[in-house]
Tab-separated table of C-alpha atoms and ligand atoms in Angstrom:
chain	number	residue	atom	x	y	z
F	1	UNK	CA	46.259	-3.540	88.350
F	2	UNK	CA	48.673	-5.255	90.773
F	3	UNK	CA	47.537	-5.382	94.359
F	4	UNK	CA	49.294	-2.930	96.690
F	5	UNK	CA	51.702	-4.608	99.122
F	6	UNK	CA	50.128	-5.352	102.508
F	7	UNK	CA	51.743	-3.459	105.350
F	8	UNK	CA	53.169	-5.686	108.090
F	9	UNK	CA	55.646	-5.218	110.930
F	10	UNK	CA	57.757	-8.320	110.500
F	11	UNK	CA	58.264	-10.956	107.819
F	12	UNK	CA	60.099	-14.142	108.859
F	13	UNK	CA	61.134	-16.396	105.994
F	14	UNK	CA	62.119	-20.068	106.275
F	15	UNK	CA	63.579	-22.796	104.107
F	16	UNK	CA	61.301	-25.070	106.138
F	17	UNK	CA	58.217	-23.938	108.046
F	18	UNK	CA	56.745	-26.283	110.685
F	19	UNK	CA	53.315	-24.720	111.391
F	20	UNK	CA	52.083	-27.458	113.790
F	21	UNK	CA	48.490	-26.473	113.053
F	22	UNK	CA	45.856	-29.141	112.418
F	23	UNK	CA	46.627	-31.063	109.250
F	24	UNK	CA	49.307	-28.636	108.052
F	25	UNK	CA	52.399	-30.232	106.497
F	26	UNK	CA	55.956	-28.940	106.732
F	27	UNK	CA	56.242	-26.221	104.078
F	28	UNK	CA	59.414	-25.798	102.023
F	29	UNK	CA	59.899	-22.122	101.216
F	30	UNK	CA	57.528	-20.737	103.863
F	31	UNK	CA	57.067	-17.437	105.600
F	32	UNK	CA	55.275	-15.885	108.565
F	33	UNK	CA	53.887	-12.349	108.251
F	34	UNK	CA	53.233	-10.484	111.508
F	35	UNK	CA	51.310	-7.308	112.303
F	36	UNK	CA	50.500	-5.866	115.721
F	37	UNK	CA	51.909	-8.957	117.442
F	38	UNK	CA	49.711	-11.402	115.549
F	39	UNK	CA	50.232	-13.681	112.579
F	40	UNK	CA	48.473	-12.521	109.411
F	41	UNK	CA	49.897	-15.279	107.215
F	42	UNK	CA	51.835	-18.483	107.894
F	43	UNK	CA	52.361	-20.721	104.902
F	44	UNK	CA	53.981	-20.814	101.492
F	45	UNK	CA	55.892	-17.664	100.563
F	46	UNK	CA	53.733	-15.253	98.610
F	47	UNK	CA	55.025	-13.637	95.400
F	48	UNK	CA	57.555	-10.871	95.837
F	49	UNK	CA	55.898	-7.500	96.335
F	50	UNK	CA	53.108	-9.001	98.467
F	51	UNK	CA	54.382	-7.437	101.684
F	52	UNK	CA	55.471	-4.017	102.831
F	53	UNK	CA	57.408	-5.242	105.866
F	54	UNK	CA	59.051	-3.048	108.497
F	55	UNK	CA	61.630	-5.796	109.120
F	56	UNK	CA	62.485	-8.915	107.131
F	57	UNK	CA	64.327	-11.865	108.701
F	58	UNK	CA	66.016	-13.902	106.000
F	59	UNK	CA	65.240	-17.609	106.052
F	60	UNK	CA	68.067	-19.085	103.986
F	61	UNK	CA	69.291	-22.213	105.750
F	62	UNK	CA	66.717	-21.794	108.503
F	63	UNK	CA	63.704	-23.675	109.923
F	64	UNK	CA	60.868	-21.818	111.640
F	65	UNK	CA	58.509	-23.388	114.141
F	66	UNK	CA	56.243	-22.277	116.991
F	67	UNK	CA	58.077	-21.280	120.141
F	68	UNK	CA	58.187	-24.098	122.690
F	69	UNK	CA	55.569	-23.999	125.426
F	70	UNK	CA	56.903	-25.218	128.766
F	71	UNK	CA	53.831	-26.103	130.802
F	72	UNK	CA	55.613	-26.826	134.117
F	73	UNK	CA	58.768	-24.982	135.112
F	74	UNK	CA	60.761	-23.476	137.955
F	75	UNK	CA	62.870	-20.853	136.236
F	76	UNK	CA	64.691	-19.730	139.376
F	77	UNK	CA	65.301	-23.227	140.745
F	78	UNK	CA	68.632	-23.497	138.921
F	79	UNK	CA	70.435	-23.020	142.246
F	80	UNK	CA	70.169	-26.821	142.677
F	81	UNK	CA	71.708	-27.659	139.307
F	82	UNK	CA	73.514	-31.036	139.622
F	83	UNK	CA	72.564	-31.333	143.298
F	84	UNK	CA	69.709	-33.821	142.937
F	85	UNK	CA	70.718	-35.800	139.872
F	86	UNK	CA	73.136	-38.494	140.939
F	87	UNK	CA	73.548	-40.943	143.793
F	88	UNK	CA	70.782	-39.892	146.126
F	89	UNK	CA	68.491	-39.478	143.107
F	90	UNK	CA	64.976	-38.371	143.877
F	91	UNK	CA	65.678	-38.403	147.625
F	92	UNK	CA	67.881	-35.327	147.155
F	93	UNK	CA	64.716	-33.392	146.363
F	94	UNK	CA	63.838	-33.848	150.021
F	95	UNK	CA	67.299	-33.913	151.622
F	96	UNK	CA	68.963	-31.125	149.639
F	97	UNK	CA	66.538	-29.052	147.544
F	98	UNK	CA	63.648	-28.701	150.015
F	99	UNK	CA	66.114	-27.835	152.805
F	100	UNK	CA	68.119	-25.361	150.693
F	101	UNK	CA	65.114	-23.421	149.394
F	102	UNK	CA	64.537	-21.525	152.596
F	103	UNK	CA	68.205	-20.446	152.697
F	104	UNK	CA	67.902	-18.533	149.410
F	105	UNK	CA	66.935	-14.846	149.683
F	106	UNK	CA	64.711	-12.698	147.515
F	107	UNK	CA	67.639	-10.934	145.784
F	108	UNK	CA	69.171	-14.308	144.933
F	109	UNK	CA	65.863	-15.567	143.542
F	110	UNK	CA	65.727	-12.409	141.406
F	111	UNK	CA	69.156	-13.131	139.885
F	112	UNK	CA	68.212	-16.779	139.377
F	113	UNK	CA	64.919	-15.801	137.720
F	114	UNK	CA	66.803	-13.694	135.188
F	115	UNK	CA	69.181	-16.606	134.551
F	116	UNK	CA	66.248	-18.977	134.105
F	117	UNK	CA	64.552	-16.624	131.654
F	118	UNK	CA	67.759	-16.279	129.632
F	119	UNK	CA	68.155	-20.070	129.653
F	120	UNK	CA	64.572	-20.609	128.446
F	121	UNK	CA	64.772	-18.058	125.633
F	122	UNK	CA	68.142	-19.362	124.422
F	123	UNK	CA	66.593	-22.853	124.182
F	124	UNK	CA	63.618	-21.739	122.074
F	125	UNK	CA	61.083	-21.676	124.898
F	126	UNK	CA	58.706	-18.735	124.493
F	127	UNK	CA	56.110	-19.584	127.174
F	128	UNK	CA	56.596	-20.927	130.688
F	129	UNK	CA	54.129	-22.031	133.366
F	130	UNK	CA	56.039	-21.472	136.588
F	131	UNK	CA	55.438	-22.173	140.274
F	132	UNK	CA	58.105	-21.038	142.726
F	133	UNK	CA	59.165	-18.512	145.344
F	134	UNK	CA	59.411	-14.754	144.725
F	135	UNK	CA	56.873	-14.637	141.872
F	136	UNK	CA	57.129	-10.838	141.718
F	137	UNK	CA	60.829	-11.116	140.914
F	138	UNK	CA	60.157	-13.675	138.178
F	139	UNK	CA	57.387	-11.500	136.734
F	140	UNK	CA	59.797	-8.563	136.590
F	141	UNK	CA	62.365	-10.708	134.767
F	142	UNK	CA	59.693	-11.972	132.360
F	143	UNK	CA	58.454	-8.457	131.695
F	144	UNK	CA	62.011	-7.348	130.981
F	145	UNK	CA	63.199	-10.225	128.787
F	146	UNK	CA	60.078	-10.638	126.647
F	147	UNK	CA	59.005	-14.191	127.558
F	148	UNK	CA	55.363	-15.172	127.946
F	149	UNK	CA	54.590	-16.653	131.359
F	150	UNK	CA	51.927	-17.961	133.665
F	151	UNK	CA	53.229	-17.606	137.226
F	152	UNK	CA	52.091	-18.962	140.595
F	153	UNK	CA	53.376	-18.400	144.100
F	154	UNK	CA	54.271	-21.694	145.785
F	155	UNK	CA	51.702	-22.363	148.533
F	156	UNK	CA	52.303	-24.933	151.287
F	157	UNK	CA	51.739	-25.222	155.019
F	158	UNK	CA	54.424	-27.686	156.124
F	159	UNK	CA	58.126	-27.197	156.785
F	160	UNK	CA	59.464	-28.515	153.467
F	161	UNK	CA	62.885	-28.871	155.072
F	162	UNK	CA	61.468	-31.470	157.502
F	163	UNK	CA	59.694	-33.666	154.937
F	164	UNK	CA	62.769	-35.869	154.529
F	165	UNK	CA	62.083	-37.012	158.111
F	166	UNK	CA	58.445	-37.675	157.301
F	167	UNK	CA	57.471	-34.681	159.455
F	168	UNK	CA	54.265	-33.247	158.032
F	169	UNK	CA	53.390	-30.961	160.969
F	170	UNK	CA	51.312	-28.059	159.631
F	171	UNK	CA	52.849	-24.687	160.496
F	172	UNK	CA	50.134	-22.335	161.803
F	173	UNK	CA	49.539	-19.375	159.483
F	174	UNK	CA	52.053	-20.436	156.844
F	175	UNK	CA	49.546	-21.697	154.288
F	176	UNK	CA	47.213	-18.715	154.722
F	177	UNK	CA	50.073	-16.277	154.378
F	178	UNK	CA	51.552	-17.930	151.279
F	179	UNK	CA	48.098	-18.121	149.687
F	180	UNK	CA	47.496	-14.436	150.473
F	181	UNK	CA	50.806	-13.630	148.770
F	182	UNK	CA	49.709	-15.677	145.744
F	183	UNK	CA	46.405	-13.831	145.555
F	184	UNK	CA	48.160	-10.459	145.888
F	185	UNK	CA	50.569	-11.490	143.134
F	186	UNK	CA	47.668	-12.453	140.865
F	187	UNK	CA	45.895	-9.155	141.512
F	188	UNK	CA	49.073	-7.201	140.744
F	189	UNK	CA	50.312	-9.078	137.678
F	190	UNK	CA	47.535	-11.015	135.902
F	191	UNK	CA	47.263	-9.585	132.383
F	192	UNK	CA	50.328	-7.343	132.678
F	193	UNK	CA	53.042	-6.824	130.020
F	194	UNK	CA	50.436	-6.587	127.291
F	195	UNK	CA	48.877	-9.850	128.460
F	196	UNK	CA	52.159	-11.786	128.304
F	197	UNK	CA	52.027	-12.385	132.051
F	198	UNK	CA	49.153	-14.263	133.641
F	199	UNK	CA	48.791	-15.715	137.117
F	200	UNK	CA	47.740	-19.017	138.619
F	201	UNK	CA	47.193	-20.211	142.158
F	202	UNK	CA	49.772	-22.877	142.941
F	203	UNK	CA	49.302	-25.266	145.810
F	204	UNK	CA	52.691	-26.990	145.857
F	205	UNK	CA	51.630	-30.655	146.090
F	206	UNK	CA	48.841	-32.891	147.316
F	207	UNK	CA	50.700	-33.633	150.574
F	208	UNK	CA	52.231	-30.244	151.385
F	209	UNK	CA	48.909	-28.437	151.926
F	210	UNK	CA	46.100	-29.694	154.115
F	211	UNK	CA	42.618	-30.151	152.660
F	212	UNK	CA	41.348	-26.834	154.005
F	213	UNK	CA	44.187	-24.932	152.354
F	214	UNK	CA	43.636	-26.743	149.028
F	215	UNK	CA	39.921	-25.850	149.198
F	216	UNK	CA	40.608	-22.202	150.023
F	217	UNK	CA	43.165	-21.990	147.205
F	218	UNK	CA	40.617	-23.474	144.799
F	219	UNK	CA	38.044	-20.926	145.922
F	220	UNK	CA	40.490	-18.040	145.436
F	221	UNK	CA	41.415	-19.221	141.934
F	222	UNK	CA	37.736	-19.454	141.025
F	223	UNK	CA	37.043	-15.995	142.490
F	224	UNK	CA	39.941	-14.527	140.500
F	225	UNK	CA	38.971	-16.415	137.342
F	226	UNK	CA	42.433	-17.946	136.989
F	227	UNK	CA	43.747	-21.505	136.822
F	228	UNK	CA	45.739	-23.631	139.246
F	229	UNK	CA	49.097	-25.405	139.088
F	230	UNK	CA	50.146	-28.315	141.335
F	231	UNK	CA	52.641	-31.180	141.630
F	232	UNK	CA	50.763	-34.467	141.811
F	233	UNK	CA	52.005	-37.982	142.558
F	234	UNK	CA	55.530	-36.690	142.006
F	235	UNK	CA	57.167	-38.876	144.635
F	236	UNK	CA	56.590	-42.220	146.273
F	237	UNK	CA	56.589	-40.444	149.632
F	238	UNK	CA	53.725	-38.174	148.557
F	239	UNK	CA	51.621	-41.058	147.221
F	240	UNK	CA	52.234	-43.157	150.356
F	241	UNK	CA	51.444	-40.245	152.675
F	242	UNK	CA	48.099	-39.531	150.989
F	243	UNK	CA	47.187	-43.223	150.955
F	244	UNK	CA	47.966	-43.520	154.649
F	245	UNK	CA	45.923	-40.407	155.463
F	246	UNK	CA	42.990	-40.795	153.079
F	247	UNK	CA	42.996	-44.381	151.796
F	248	UNK	CA	43.222	-43.310	148.162
F	249	UNK	CA	45.682	-41.944	145.626
F	250	UNK	CA	46.742	-38.272	145.473
F	251	UNK	CA	44.598	-37.426	142.446
F	252	UNK	CA	41.543	-39.221	143.820
F	253	UNK	CA	42.020	-37.155	146.966
F	254	UNK	CA	42.325	-33.883	145.032
F	255	UNK	CA	39.169	-34.740	143.099
F	256	UNK	CA	37.293	-35.613	146.274
F	257	UNK	CA	38.136	-32.290	147.930
F	258	UNK	CA	36.984	-30.424	144.818
F	259	UNK	CA	40.319	-29.126	143.544
F	260	UNK	CA	40.561	-30.784	140.136
F	261	UNK	CA	38.962	-29.009	137.173
F	262	UNK	CA	39.851	-28.251	133.533
F	263	UNK	CA	41.845	-25.167	134.608
F	264	UNK	CA	44.235	-27.203	136.779
F	265	UNK	CA	47.690	-28.178	135.492
F	266	UNK	CA	48.850	-31.373	137.220
F	267	UNK	CA	52.577	-31.985	136.920
F	268	UNK	CA	54.127	-35.474	136.932
F	269	UNK	CA	51.540	-38.218	137.780
F	270	UNK	CA	54.625	-40.404	138.225
F	271	UNK	CA	53.173	-42.517	141.045
F	272	UNK	CA	49.539	-42.256	139.928
F	273	UNK	CA	47.405	-45.392	140.128
F	274	UNK	CA	44.461	-46.338	137.919
F	275	UNK	CA	42.024	-44.489	140.176
F	276	UNK	CA	44.211	-41.386	140.002
F	277	UNK	CA	44.286	-41.362	136.217
F	278	UNK	CA	40.512	-41.846	136.156
F	279	UNK	CA	40.134	-38.857	138.514
F	280	UNK	CA	42.185	-36.621	136.233
F	281	UNK	CA	40.295	-37.772	133.131
F	282	UNK	CA	36.826	-37.348	134.626
F	283	UNK	CA	37.499	-33.838	135.957
F	284	UNK	CA	39.105	-32.595	132.721
F	285	UNK	CA	42.310	-31.524	134.473
F	286	UNK	CA	45.431	-31.254	132.320
F	287	UNK	CA	48.811	-32.951	132.579
F	288	UNK	CA	52.349	-31.536	132.371
F	289	UNK	CA	54.749	-34.350	131.439
F	290	UNK	CA	58.414	-33.609	132.196
F	291	UNK	CA	60.450	-36.216	130.292
F	292	UNK	CA	63.909	-34.986	131.248
F	293	UNK	CA	63.478	-35.467	134.969
F	294	UNK	CA	61.983	-38.988	135.173
F	295	UNK	CA	64.636	-41.269	133.636
F	296	UNK	CA	67.391	-39.786	135.789
F	297	UNK	CA	65.371	-40.892	138.815
F	298	UNK	CA	64.813	-44.330	137.378
F	299	UNK	CA	61.059	-43.932	136.885
F	300	UNK	CA	58.667	-42.968	134.090
F	301	UNK	CA	54.972	-42.033	134.260
F	302	UNK	CA	52.401	-44.036	132.280
F	303	UNK	CA	52.505	-41.591	129.392
F	304	UNK	CA	50.733	-43.686	126.752
F	305	UNK	CA	47.908	-44.648	129.132
F	306	UNK	CA	47.480	-41.038	130.213
F	307	UNK	CA	47.206	-39.895	126.605
F	308	UNK	CA	44.862	-42.788	125.769
F	309	UNK	CA	42.520	-41.636	128.538
F	310	UNK	CA	42.099	-38.340	126.714
F	311	UNK	CA	43.864	-36.242	129.363
F	312	UNK	CA	45.226	-33.046	127.758
F	313	UNK	CA	48.989	-33.641	127.865
F	314	UNK	CA	51.910	-31.386	127.096
F	315	UNK	CA	55.659	-31.517	127.631
F	316	UNK	CA	57.579	-29.446	130.129
F	317	UNK	CA	61.148	-29.168	131.425
F	318	UNK	CA	60.405	-28.975	135.187
F	319	UNK	CA	63.798	-27.803	136.429
F	320	UNK	CA	67.569	-27.588	135.851
F	321	UNK	CA	67.728	-28.608	132.196
F	322	UNK	CA	65.479	-26.337	130.162
F	323	UNK	CA	66.086	-27.960	126.804
F	324	UNK	CA	62.965	-28.967	124.841
F	325	UNK	CA	64.988	-30.866	122.246
F	326	UNK	CA	66.499	-33.076	124.935
F	327	UNK	CA	63.037	-33.444	126.442
F	328	UNK	CA	61.456	-34.629	123.223
F	329	UNK	CA	64.224	-37.184	122.755
F	330	UNK	CA	64.001	-38.436	126.340
F	331	UNK	CA	60.268	-38.908	125.843
F	332	UNK	CA	60.600	-40.637	122.481
F	333	UNK	CA	63.232	-43.040	123.748
F	334	UNK	CA	61.542	-43.779	127.079
F	335	UNK	CA	58.028	-44.229	125.689
F	336	UNK	CA	59.258	-46.453	122.852
F	337	UNK	CA	61.381	-48.617	125.168
F	338	UNK	CA	58.570	-48.988	127.729
F	339	UNK	CA	56.093	-49.977	124.991
F	340	UNK	CA	58.637	-52.171	123.204
F	341	UNK	CA	57.317	-50.489	120.095
F	342	UNK	CA	58.976	-47.736	118.060
F	343	UNK	CA	55.531	-46.522	116.988
F	344	UNK	CA	54.480	-45.670	120.563
F	345	UNK	CA	55.430	-42.012	120.091
F	346	UNK	CA	56.252	-40.235	116.831
F	347	UNK	CA	58.545	-37.280	116.313
F	348	UNK	CA	55.645	-35.159	115.084
F	349	UNK	CA	53.657	-35.930	118.225
F	350	UNK	CA	56.679	-35.143	120.423
F	351	UNK	CA	56.978	-31.722	118.776
F	352	UNK	CA	53.212	-31.221	119.025
F	353	UNK	CA	53.279	-32.009	122.751
F	354	UNK	CA	55.905	-29.293	123.363
F	355	UNK	CA	53.985	-26.713	121.279
F	356	UNK	CA	50.239	-27.174	120.693
F	357	UNK	CA	49.810	-29.866	123.326
F	358	UNK	CA	51.425	-27.770	126.055
F	359	UNK	CA	49.467	-24.694	124.925
F	360	UNK	CA	46.267	-26.745	125.309
F	361	UNK	CA	47.305	-27.753	128.829
F	362	UNK	CA	47.457	-24.038	129.679
F	363	UNK	CA	44.164	-23.279	127.906
F	364	UNK	CA	46.117	-21.108	125.450
F	365	UNK	CA	45.790	-23.241	122.304
F	366	UNK	CA	43.554	-20.619	120.709
F	367	UNK	CA	46.346	-18.058	121.016
F	368	UNK	CA	49.729	-19.807	120.774
F	369	UNK	CA	51.268	-23.221	120.057
F	370	UNK	CA	51.029	-23.176	116.261
F	371	UNK	CA	51.756	-20.814	113.408
F	372	UNK	CA	48.450	-19.815	111.857
F	373	UNK	CA	46.716	-16.580	110.954
F	374	UNK	CA	45.099	-14.855	113.909
F	375	UNK	CA	47.351	-16.341	116.593
F	376	UNK	CA	49.919	-14.460	118.603
F	377	UNK	CA	53.298	-14.383	116.883
F	378	UNK	CA	55.469	-16.631	119.082
F	379	UNK	CA	58.024	-18.412	116.907
F	380	UNK	CA	61.616	-19.580	116.794
F	381	UNK	CA	64.156	-19.940	114.012
F	382	UNK	CA	66.839	-22.639	113.854
F	383	UNK	CA	70.094	-22.476	111.921
F	384	UNK	CA	70.234	-25.616	109.783
F	385	UNK	CA	73.691	-25.009	108.309
F	386	UNK	CA	75.436	-27.028	110.976
F	387	UNK	CA	77.283	-30.340	110.665
F	388	UNK	CA	74.942	-32.210	113.025
F	389	UNK	CA	71.862	-31.177	110.994
F	390	UNK	CA	72.992	-31.787	107.418
F	391	UNK	CA	71.735	-33.141	105.113
F	392	UNK	CA	68.421	-31.711	106.318
F	393	UNK	CA	65.433	-33.331	104.600
F	394	UNK	CA	62.769	-31.225	106.270
F	395	UNK	CA	60.833	-34.008	108.014
F	396	UNK	CA	59.972	-34.213	111.728
F	397	UNK	CA	62.789	-36.562	112.817
F	398	UNK	CA	65.282	-34.216	111.106
F	399	UNK	CA	64.370	-31.605	113.680
F	400	UNK	CA	63.296	-33.628	116.701
F	401	UNK	CA	66.075	-36.207	116.766
F	402	UNK	CA	68.939	-33.993	115.563
F	403	UNK	CA	68.457	-30.324	116.471
F	404	UNK	CA	69.874	-28.810	119.651
F	405	UNK	CA	68.793	-25.894	121.789
F	406	UNK	CA	71.945	-24.078	120.683
F	407	UNK	CA	70.651	-24.136	117.090
F	408	UNK	CA	67.964	-21.591	118.032
F	409	UNK	CA	69.170	-18.260	116.644
F	410	UNK	CA	66.047	-16.090	116.635
F	411	UNK	CA	62.949	-15.987	118.847
F	412	UNK	CA	59.869	-13.839	118.515
F	413	UNK	CA	57.267	-13.395	121.263
F	414	UNK	CA	54.147	-11.317	120.685
F	415	UNK	CA	55.671	-10.211	117.389
F	416	UNK	CA	58.801	-8.804	119.042
F	417	UNK	CA	62.275	-10.196	118.443
F	418	UNK	CA	63.622	-11.281	121.840
F	419	UNK	CA	66.582	-13.319	120.516
F	420	UNK	CA	68.422	-12.185	117.388
F	421	UNK	CA	71.376	-14.033	115.834
F	422	UNK	CA	71.805	-15.984	119.064
F	423	UNK	CA	71.822	-12.930	121.335
F	424	UNK	CA	69.119	-11.860	123.752
F	425	UNK	CA	67.840	-8.446	122.723
F	426	UNK	CA	66.480	-7.321	126.094
F	427	UNK	CA	68.746	-8.962	128.685
F	428	UNK	CA	72.513	-8.576	129.027
F	429	UNK	CA	73.488	-12.221	129.209
F	430	UNK	CA	76.988	-11.590	130.573
F	431	UNK	CA	75.663	-9.574	133.501
F	432	UNK	CA	72.928	-12.152	134.164
F	433	UNK	CA	75.531	-14.927	134.392
F	434	UNK	CA	77.896	-12.796	136.480
F	435	UNK	CA	75.043	-11.911	138.848
F	436	UNK	CA	74.448	-15.587	139.608
F	437	UNK	CA	78.119	-16.550	139.823
F	438	UNK	CA	78.621	-13.938	142.533
F	439	UNK	CA	76.402	-16.029	144.843
F	440	UNK	CA	78.207	-19.304	144.203
F	441	UNK	CA	80.576	-19.280	147.225
F	442	UNK	CA	77.684	-18.834	149.650
F	443	UNK	CA	75.558	-21.488	147.961
F	444	UNK	CA	78.469	-23.928	147.970
F	445	UNK	CA	78.879	-23.440	151.726
F	446	UNK	CA	75.147	-23.875	152.323
F	447	UNK	CA	75.042	-27.062	150.267
F	448	UNK	CA	78.070	-28.420	152.088
F	449	UNK	CA	76.332	-27.713	155.368
F	450	UNK	CA	73.307	-29.688	154.176
F	451	UNK	CA	75.534	-32.658	153.408
F	452	UNK	CA	75.476	-32.439	149.626
F	453	UNK	CA	77.625	-35.135	148.064
F	454	UNK	CA	77.646	-33.473	144.654
F	455	UNK	CA	80.269	-30.765	145.164
F	456	UNK	CA	83.725	-30.712	143.620
F	457	UNK	CA	86.525	-29.431	145.853
F	458	UNK	CA	87.017	-25.647	145.944
F	459	UNK	CA	90.597	-25.711	144.635
F	460	UNK	CA	93.470	-28.008	143.654
F	461	UNK	CA	94.114	-30.956	145.933
F	462	UNK	CA	96.633	-30.014	148.628
F	463	UNK	CA	97.868	-33.570	149.110
A	501	ZN	ZN1	58.254	-29.251	139.389
């Protein structure tokens, strides 16, 4: 007697399935069966009649892969788009971005958070690990749009707007108050939206919190049973400040004060010395590598050495350009050029680092990052019937070197379709974009006041 069809909620078919699980090859003619938000089968298509599916997504001309995991992001930071990329380079982080941040209000951060979420989902990102202002507003946007997110309030005790002058005066009460807000956020949101939203404690950077604040933040994270998220060795100024104060590198310092542990995500490590990398490796802390941001500042972290030391490493977008495909290509090209060896990073590893590798950085590799039975159903579908992708041979370079974020047509998070045929299902994209554009005149004025050199004139030249 033939077996009765197995009831499932969603069946996603694919001409090519990239499971990214251990040892699994790319599967031609694959499918993913989903029930109650979890994968019950990911592999070769079973004979017709195997499934009784509530919804079937046709896979003709499509590739399916795990949703991208973005293990270091600032979804709402898009207000600085183009303002720190040219000319002043990394210095604009201090002269423009850090000084502008305090001029942006909660309602503006809310509109920017929705824009950032829309941007992430459109690019195939299904999980973010975010540290920024107004975490409640981001959590609301995440809850609404269907993303998965780990969110931290940005904790610091200096005046960020004065760092460009080298002024590190600690502002009384600021660190305690921002940490208290982070703890309150974690208590309110950790585990919400069916577990899609989790919280972290986020001390901004090694130099923007004093040792006591770092220690208290670590203690709060441990008490709450949640992880931490921090920028480390992200700028020359930070590394030089810590060396002048403590006689060691930023990561050695964070180890010595007891902050580093396996539940800490360290972004950047750009100016990390040998002792810093050893500190990360020996404490088991994880590393978020943001390939898009480094080359435009003329630097690149020691990626291959970091990986060789066994530090859990995943890819992330950081800010402004939330495009994992661009990120993988930046990384491939930079790592290969630095090594003088085209074998220094493979396309499969690049894809792994933006899926499984980044999930491991967040301690979520048992739940997301690959398509295999038992895991949460976070996946994306790419349209292959496009001139820049044909002929498509179904290997890793076919996807990693040629696909674009705009090829993502469908995204599923927790078994729910959040992007269908290129349209967000739970956010009105036009109103999200309009909401942000309404703020543009004020932001332009603020940036001009801060001396930004990256603004086009308001209207036609009068001369
Ligand atoms: Zn960052």
